[in-house]
PDB file of N, CA and C in Angstrom:
ATOM      1  N   MET S  52     -61.859 -32.751   8.864  1.00 92.00           N
ATOM      2  CA  MET S  52     -60.872 -32.538   9.909  1.00 92.00           C
ATOM      3  C   MET S  52     -59.507 -33.001   9.398  1.00 92.00           C
ATOM      4  N   GLN S  53     -58.519 -32.190   9.642  1.00 96.00           N
ATOM      5  CA  GLN S  53     -57.161 -32.513   9.224  1.00 96.00           C
ATOM      6  C   GLN S  53     -56.274 -32.592  10.469  1.00 96.00           C
ATOM      7  N   ASN S  54     -55.349 -33.542  10.462  1.00 97.00           N
ATOM      8  CA  ASN S  54     -54.389 -33.703  11.547  1.00 97.00           C
ATOM      9  C   ASN S  54     -52.983 -33.542  10.997  1.00 97.00           C
ATOM     10  N   VAL S  55     -52.165 -32.722  11.662  1.00 97.00           N
ATOM     11  CA  VAL S  55     -50.776 -32.543  11.253  1.00 97.00           C
ATOM     12  C   VAL S  55     -49.878 -32.593  12.484  1.00 97.00           C
ATOM     13  N   THR S  56     -48.634 -32.992  12.251  1.00 98.00           N
ATOM     14  CA  THR S  56     -47.615 -32.945  13.293  1.00 98.00           C
ATOM     15  C   THR S  56     -46.518 -32.032  12.787  1.00 98.00           C
ATOM     16  N   LEU S  57     -46.255 -30.972  13.542  1.00 98.00           N
ATOM     17  CA  LEU S  57     -45.261 -29.985  13.152  1.00 98.00           C
ATOM     18  C   LEU S  57     -44.015 -30.134  14.010  1.00 98.00           C
ATOM     19  N   ASN S  58     -42.849 -29.993  13.389  1.00 97.00           N
ATOM     20  CA  ASN S  58     -41.578 -29.998  14.100  1.00 97.00           C
ATOM     21  C   ASN S  58     -41.286 -28.547  14.471  1.00 97.00           C
ATOM     22  N   VAL S  59     -41.254 -28.271  15.780  1.00 97.00           N
ATOM     23  CA  VAL S  59     -41.088 -26.899  16.260  1.00 97.00           C
ATOM     24  C   VAL S  59     -39.818 -26.809  17.101  1.00 97.00           C
ATOM     25  N   GLN S  60     -38.946 -25.875  16.736  1.00 96.00           N
ATOM     26  CA  GLN S  60     -37.693 -25.693  17.463  1.00 96.00           C
ATOM     27  C   GLN S  60     -37.768 -24.475  18.369  1.00 96.00           C
ATOM     28  N   GLY S  61     -37.071 -24.569  19.509  1.00 95.00           N
ATOM     29  CA  GLY S  61     -36.996 -23.436  20.425  1.00 95.00           C
ATOM     30  C   GLY S  61     -37.803 -23.609  21.689  1.00 95.00           C
ATOM     31  N   MET S  62     -38.632 -24.647  21.762  1.00 95.00           N
ATOM     32  CA  MET S  62     -39.423 -24.874  22.967  1.00 95.00           C
ATOM     33  C   MET S  62     -38.546 -25.592  23.997  1.00 95.00           C
ATOM     34  N   SER S  63     -38.554 -25.090  25.241  1.00 93.00           N
ATOM     35  CA  SER S  63     -37.662 -25.689  26.232  1.00 93.00           C
ATOM     36  C   SER S  63     -38.281 -25.866  27.617  1.00 93.00           C
ATOM     37  N   CYS S  64     -39.514 -25.405  27.817  1.00 93.00           N
ATOM     38  CA  CYS S  64     -40.078 -25.460  29.167  1.00 93.00           C
ATOM     39  C   CYS S  64     -41.603 -25.488  29.118  1.00 93.00           C
ATOM     40  N   GLY S  65     -42.196 -25.581  30.295  1.00 92.00           N
ATOM     41  CA  GLY S  65     -43.646 -25.600  30.396  1.00 92.00           C
ATOM     42  C   GLY S  65     -44.302 -24.335  29.884  1.00 92.00           C
ATOM     43  N   HIS S  66     -43.628 -23.207  30.087  1.00 93.00           N
ATOM     44  CA  HIS S  66     -44.170 -21.946  29.570  1.00 93.00           C
ATOM     45  C   HIS S  66     -44.266 -21.998  28.048  1.00 93.00           C
ATOM     46  N   CYS S  67     -43.263 -22.597  27.413  1.00 92.00           N
ATOM     47  CA  CYS S  67     -43.276 -22.730  25.949  1.00 92.00           C
ATOM     48  C   CYS S  67     -44.484 -23.552  25.499  1.00 92.00           C
ATOM     49  N   VAL S  68     -44.725 -24.645  26.193  1.00 95.00           N
ATOM     50  CA  VAL S  68     -45.862 -25.513  25.873  1.00 95.00           C
ATOM     51  C   VAL S  68     -47.162 -24.728  25.992  1.00 95.00           C
ATOM     52  N   ASN S  69     -47.344 -24.038  27.111  1.00 95.00           N
ATOM     53  CA  ASN S  69     -48.569 -23.261  27.323  1.00 95.00           C
ATOM     54  C   ASN S  69     -48.731 -22.177  26.278  1.00 95.00           C
ATOM     55  N   SER S  70     -47.644 -21.521  25.932  1.00 95.00           N
ATOM     56  CA  SER S  70     -47.677 -20.444  24.955  1.00 95.00           C
ATOM     57  C   SER S  70     -48.145 -20.950  23.594  1.00 95.00           C
ATOM     58  N   VAL S  71     -47.583 -22.057  23.147  1.00 97.00           N
ATOM     59  CA  VAL S  71     -47.947 -22.619  21.840  1.00 97.00           C
ATOM     60  C   VAL S  71     -49.379 -23.147  21.874  1.00 97.00           C
ATOM     61  N   GLU S  72     -49.713 -23.904  22.914  1.00 97.00           N
ATOM     62  CA  GLU S  72     -51.061 -24.475  22.982  1.00 97.00           C
ATOM     63  C   GLU S  72     -52.130 -23.389  23.036  1.00 97.00           C
ATOM     64  N   LYS S  73     -51.865 -22.310  23.764  1.00 96.00           N
ATOM     65  CA  LYS S  73     -52.843 -21.224  23.859  1.00 96.00           C
ATOM     66  C   LYS S  73     -52.971 -20.470  22.539  1.00 96.00           C
ATOM     67  N   SER S  74     -51.836 -20.117  21.917  1.00 97.00           N
ATOM     68  CA  SER S  74     -51.895 -19.316  20.690  1.00 97.00           C
ATOM     69  C   SER S  74     -52.544 -20.083  19.544  1.00 97.00           C
ATOM     70  N   VAL S  75     -52.252 -21.360  19.428  1.00 98.00           N
ATOM     71  CA  VAL S  75     -52.842 -22.161  18.349  1.00 98.00           C
ATOM     72  C   VAL S  75     -54.274 -22.559  18.717  1.00 98.00           C
ATOM     73  N   GLY S  76     -54.489 -22.898  19.975  1.00 97.00           N
ATOM     74  CA  GLY S  76     -55.802 -23.361  20.409  1.00 97.00           C
ATOM     75  C   GLY S  76     -56.905 -22.326  20.315  1.00 97.00           C
ATOM     76  N   THR S  77     -56.540 -21.051  20.312  1.00 97.00           N
ATOM     77  CA  THR S  77     -57.562 -20.001  20.222  1.00 97.00           C
ATOM     78  C   THR S  77     -57.946 -19.661  18.778  1.00 97.00           C
ATOM     79  N   LEU S  78     -57.241 -20.231  17.811  1.00 97.00           N
ATOM     80  CA  LEU S  78     -57.599 -19.986  16.413  1.00 97.00           C
ATOM     81  C   LEU S  78     -58.923 -20.667  16.083  1.00 97.00           C
ATOM     82  N   ALA S  79     -59.782 -19.974  15.358  1.00 97.00           N
ATOM     83  CA  ALA S  79     -61.053 -20.558  14.938  1.00 97.00           C
ATOM     84  C   ALA S  79     -60.783 -21.765  14.053  1.00 97.00           C
ATOM     85  N   GLY S  80     -61.440 -22.867  14.352  1.00 97.00           N
ATOM     86  CA  GLY S  80     -61.284 -24.076  13.549  1.00 97.00           C
ATOM     87  C   GLY S  80     -60.310 -25.087  14.123  1.00 97.00           C
ATOM     88  N   VAL S  81     -59.520 -24.683  15.113  1.00 98.00           N
ATOM     89  CA  VAL S  81     -58.581 -25.624  15.737  1.00 98.00           C
ATOM     90  C   VAL S  81     -59.336 -26.410  16.803  1.00 98.00           C
ATOM     91  N   GLU S  82     -59.339 -27.727  16.667  1.00 97.00           N
ATOM     92  CA  GLU S  82     -60.062 -28.593  17.599  1.00 97.00           C
ATOM     93  C   GLU S  82     -59.175 -29.034  18.760  1.00 97.00           C
ATOM     94  N   GLN S  83     -57.903 -29.358  18.472  1.00 97.00           N
ATOM     95  CA  GLN S  83     -57.028 -29.864  19.517  1.00 97.00           C
ATOM     96  C   GLN S  83     -55.574 -29.523  19.202  1.00 97.00           C
ATOM     97  N   VAL S  84     -54.820 -29.191  20.252  1.00 97.00           N
ATOM     98  CA  VAL S  84     -53.384 -28.915  20.137  1.00 97.00           C
ATOM     99  C   VAL S  84     -52.688 -29.691  21.246  1.00 97.00           C
ATOM    100  N   LYS S  85     -51.674 -30.453  20.876  1.00 97.00           N
ATOM    101  CA  LYS S  85     -50.922 -31.229  21.868  1.00 97.00           C
ATOM    102  C   LYS S  85     -49.439 -31.063  21.583  1.00 97.00           C
ATOM    103  N   VAL S  86     -48.698 -30.524  22.564  1.00 97.00           N
ATOM    104  CA  VAL S  86     -47.267 -30.301  22.417  1.00 97.00           C
ATOM    105  C   VAL S  86     -46.513 -31.435  23.099  1.00 97.00           C
ATOM    106  N   ASN S  87     -45.552 -32.001  22.377  1.00 97.00           N
ATOM    107  CA  ASN S  87     -44.628 -32.982  22.945  1.00 97.00           C
ATOM    108  C   ASN S  87     -43.294 -32.266  23.081  1.00 97.00           C
ATOM    109  N   LEU S  88     -43.027 -31.756  24.275  1.00 95.00           N
ATOM    110  CA  LEU S  88     -41.847 -30.932  24.509  1.00 95.00           C
ATOM    111  C   LEU S  88     -40.552 -31.707  24.264  1.00 95.00           C
ATOM    112  N   ALA S  89     -40.487 -32.942  24.740  1.00 94.00           N
ATOM    113  CA  ALA S  89     -39.271 -33.745  24.615  1.00 94.00           C
ATOM    114  C   ALA S  89     -38.891 -33.993  23.157  1.00 94.00           C
ATOM    115  N   GLU S  90     -39.895 -34.174  22.314  1.00 95.00           N
ATOM    116  CA  GLU S  90     -39.651 -34.463  20.893  1.00 95.00           C
ATOM    117  C   GLU S  90     -39.647 -33.204  20.023  1.00 95.00           C
ATOM    118  N   GLY S  91     -40.132 -32.084  20.570  1.00 96.00           N
ATOM    119  CA  GLY S  91     -40.227 -30.855  19.791  1.00 96.00           C
ATOM    120  C   GLY S  91     -41.309 -30.916  18.735  1.00 96.00           C
ATOM    121  N   LEU S  92     -42.395 -31.607  19.069  1.00 97.00           N
ATOM    122  CA  LEU S  92     -43.483 -31.793  18.112  1.00 97.00           C
ATOM    123  C   LEU S  92     -44.772 -31.164  18.616  1.00 97.00           C
ATOM    124  N   VAL S  93     -45.566 -30.683  17.662  1.00 98.00           N
ATOM    125  CA  VAL S  93     -46.885 -30.127  17.980  1.00 98.00           C
ATOM    126  C   VAL S  93     -47.901 -30.817  17.078  1.00 98.00           C
ATOM    127  N   ASP S  94     -48.838 -31.541  17.693  1.00 98.00           N
ATOM    128  CA  ASP S  94     -49.922 -32.190  16.956  1.00 98.00           C
ATOM    129  C   ASP S  94     -51.123 -31.258  16.968  1.00 98.00           C
ATOM    130  N   VAL S  95     -51.682 -31.031  15.789  1.00 98.00           N
ATOM    131  CA  VAL S  95     -52.829 -30.127  15.672  1.00 98.00           C
ATOM    132  C   VAL S  95     -53.920 -30.800  14.857  1.00 98.00           C
ATOM    133  N   SER S  96     -55.145 -30.773  15.390  1.00 98.00           N
ATOM    134  CA  SER S  96     -56.333 -31.207  14.657  1.00 98.00           C
ATOM    135  C   SER S  96     -57.148 -29.964  14.364  1.00 98.00           C
ATOM    136  N   PHE S  97     -57.471 -29.768  13.091  1.00 98.00           N
ATOM    137  CA  PHE S  97     -58.187 -28.542  12.733  1.00 98.00           C
ATOM    138  C   PHE S  97     -59.098 -28.752  11.541  1.00 98.00           C
ATOM    139  N   ASN S  98     -60.061 -27.837  11.421  1.00 98.00           N
ATOM    140  CA  ASN S  98     -60.995 -27.829  10.302  1.00 98.00           C
ATOM    141  C   ASN S  98     -60.405 -26.918   9.232  1.00 98.00           C
ATOM    142  N   GLU S  99     -59.968 -27.517   8.131  1.00 95.00           N
ATOM    143  CA  GLU S  99     -59.283 -26.755   7.086  1.00 95.00           C
ATOM    144  C   GLU S  99     -60.179 -25.749   6.358  1.00 95.00           C
ATOM    145  N   THR S 100     -61.496 -25.796   6.595  1.00 96.00           N
ATOM    146  CA  THR S 100     -62.373 -24.788   5.997  1.00 96.00           C
ATOM    147  C   THR S 100     -62.411 -23.518   6.842  1.00 96.00           C
ATOM    148  N   GLN S 101     -61.886 -23.589   8.088  1.00 97.00           N
ATOM    149  CA  GLN S 101     -61.908 -22.428   8.980  1.00 97.00           C
ATOM    150  C   GLN S 101     -60.525 -21.825   9.228  1.00 97.00           C
ATOM    151  N   VAL S 102     -59.493 -22.630   9.140  1.00 97.00           N
ATOM    152  CA  VAL S 102     -58.142 -22.144   9.415  1.00 97.00           C
ATOM    153  C   VAL S 102     -57.158 -22.903   8.518  1.00 97.00           C
ATOM    154  N   THR S 103     -56.130 -22.207   8.062  1.00 97.00           N
ATOM    155  CA  THR S 103     -55.141 -22.843   7.188  1.00 97.00           C
ATOM    156  C   THR S 103     -53.928 -23.295   7.998  1.00 97.00           C
ATOM    157  N   LEU S 104     -53.201 -24.225   7.437  1.00 97.00           N
ATOM    158  CA  LEU S 104     -51.959 -24.679   8.060  1.00 97.00           C
ATOM    159  C   LEU S 104     -50.992 -23.507   8.198  1.00 97.00           C
ATOM    160  N   GLU S 105     -50.999 -22.624   7.225  1.00 97.00           N
ATOM    161  CA  GLU S 105     -50.121 -21.449   7.268  1.00 97.00           C
ATOM    162  C   GLU S 105     -50.457 -20.546   8.450  1.00 97.00           C
ATOM    163  N   GLN S 106     -51.743 -20.383   8.746  1.00 97.00           N
ATOM    164  CA  GLN S 106     -52.152 -19.566   9.897  1.00 97.00           C
ATOM    165  C   GLN S 106     -51.698 -20.206  11.211  1.00 97.00           C
ATOM    166  N   ILE S 107     -51.736 -21.519  11.282  1.00 98.00           N
ATOM    167  CA  ILE S 107     -51.275 -22.238  12.477  1.00 98.00           C
ATOM    168  C   ILE S 107     -49.775 -22.044  12.649  1.00 98.00           C
ATOM    169  N   LYS S 108     -49.028 -22.183  11.562  1.00 98.00           N
ATOM    170  CA  LYS S 108     -47.583 -21.981  11.613  1.00 98.00           C
ATOM    171  C   LYS S 108     -47.245 -20.550  12.021  1.00 98.00           C
ATOM    172  N   GLU S 109     -47.998 -19.579  11.517  1.00 97.00           N
ATOM    173  CA  GLU S 109     -47.768 -18.174  11.872  1.00 97.00           C
ATOM    174  C   GLU S 109     -48.014 -17.928  13.352  1.00 97.00           C
ATOM    175  N   ALA S 110     -49.041 -18.575  13.914  1.00 97.00           N
ATOM    176  CA  ALA S 110     -49.338 -18.412  15.339  1.00 97.00           C
ATOM    177  C   ALA S 110     -48.176 -18.926  16.187  1.00 97.00           C
ATOM    178  N   ILE S 111     -47.569 -20.027  15.774  1.00 97.00           N
ATOM    179  CA  ILE S 111     -46.416 -20.574  16.493  1.00 97.00           C
ATOM    180  C   ILE S 111     -45.214 -19.658  16.313  1.00 97.00           C
ATOM    181  N   ASP S 112     -45.008 -19.199  15.095  1.00 96.00           N
ATOM    182  CA  ASP S 112     -43.898 -18.289  14.797  1.00 96.00           C
ATOM    183  C   ASP S 112     -44.014 -16.992  15.592  1.00 96.00           C
ATOM    184  N   ASP S 113     -45.237 -16.499  15.745  1.00 95.00           N
ATOM    185  CA  ASP S 113     -45.472 -15.256  16.494  1.00 95.00           C
ATOM    186  C   ASP S 113     -45.087 -15.398  17.971  1.00 95.00           C
ATOM    187  N   GLN S 114     -45.039 -16.621  18.473  1.00 95.00           N
ATOM    188  CA  GLN S 114     -44.644 -16.879  19.861  1.00 95.00           C
ATOM    189  C   GLN S 114     -43.119 -16.985  20.000  1.00 95.00           C
ATOM    190  N   GLY S 115     -42.417 -16.929  18.871  1.00 95.00           N
ATOM    191  CA  GLY S 115     -40.957 -16.962  18.906  1.00 95.00           C
ATOM    192  C   GLY S 115     -40.336 -18.310  18.645  1.00 95.00           C
ATOM    193  N   TYR S 116     -41.107 -19.244  18.124  1.00 96.00           N
ATOM    194  CA  TYR S 116     -40.598 -20.579  17.840  1.00 96.00           C
ATOM    195  C   TYR S 116     -40.558 -20.820  16.345  1.00 96.00           C
ATOM    196  N   GLU S 117     -39.670 -21.684  15.925  1.00 95.00           N
ATOM    197  CA  GLU S 117     -39.484 -21.925  14.497  1.00 95.00           C
ATOM    198  C   GLU S 117     -40.105 -23.241  14.083  1.00 95.00           C
ATOM    199  N   VAL S 118     -40.994 -23.194  13.094  1.00 96.00           N
ATOM    200  CA  VAL S 118     -41.619 -24.396  12.560  1.00 96.00           C
ATOM    201  C   VAL S 118     -40.768 -24.888  11.404  1.00 96.00           C
ATOM    202  N   LYS S 119     -40.342 -26.126  11.486  1.00 89.00           N
ATOM    203  CA  LYS S 119     -39.508 -26.726  10.423  1.00 89.00           C
ATOM    204  C   LYS S 119     -40.362 -27.473   9.436  1.00 89.00           C
TER     205      LYS S 119
END
């Protein structure tokens, strides 16, 4: 299991939180997604044998947010 904290720009409301948590949370291998809206951070716990960090970043990017 791998844990990462991503700096995500562009999130500004509850809809943004739900959008990111849903898109990342549905990826195979993702165990937990927690968005800290105030800090612009997304904590993700995932199984690196099932999903890559790049795939997680792409899922966030596909929602219209920028991963730094």
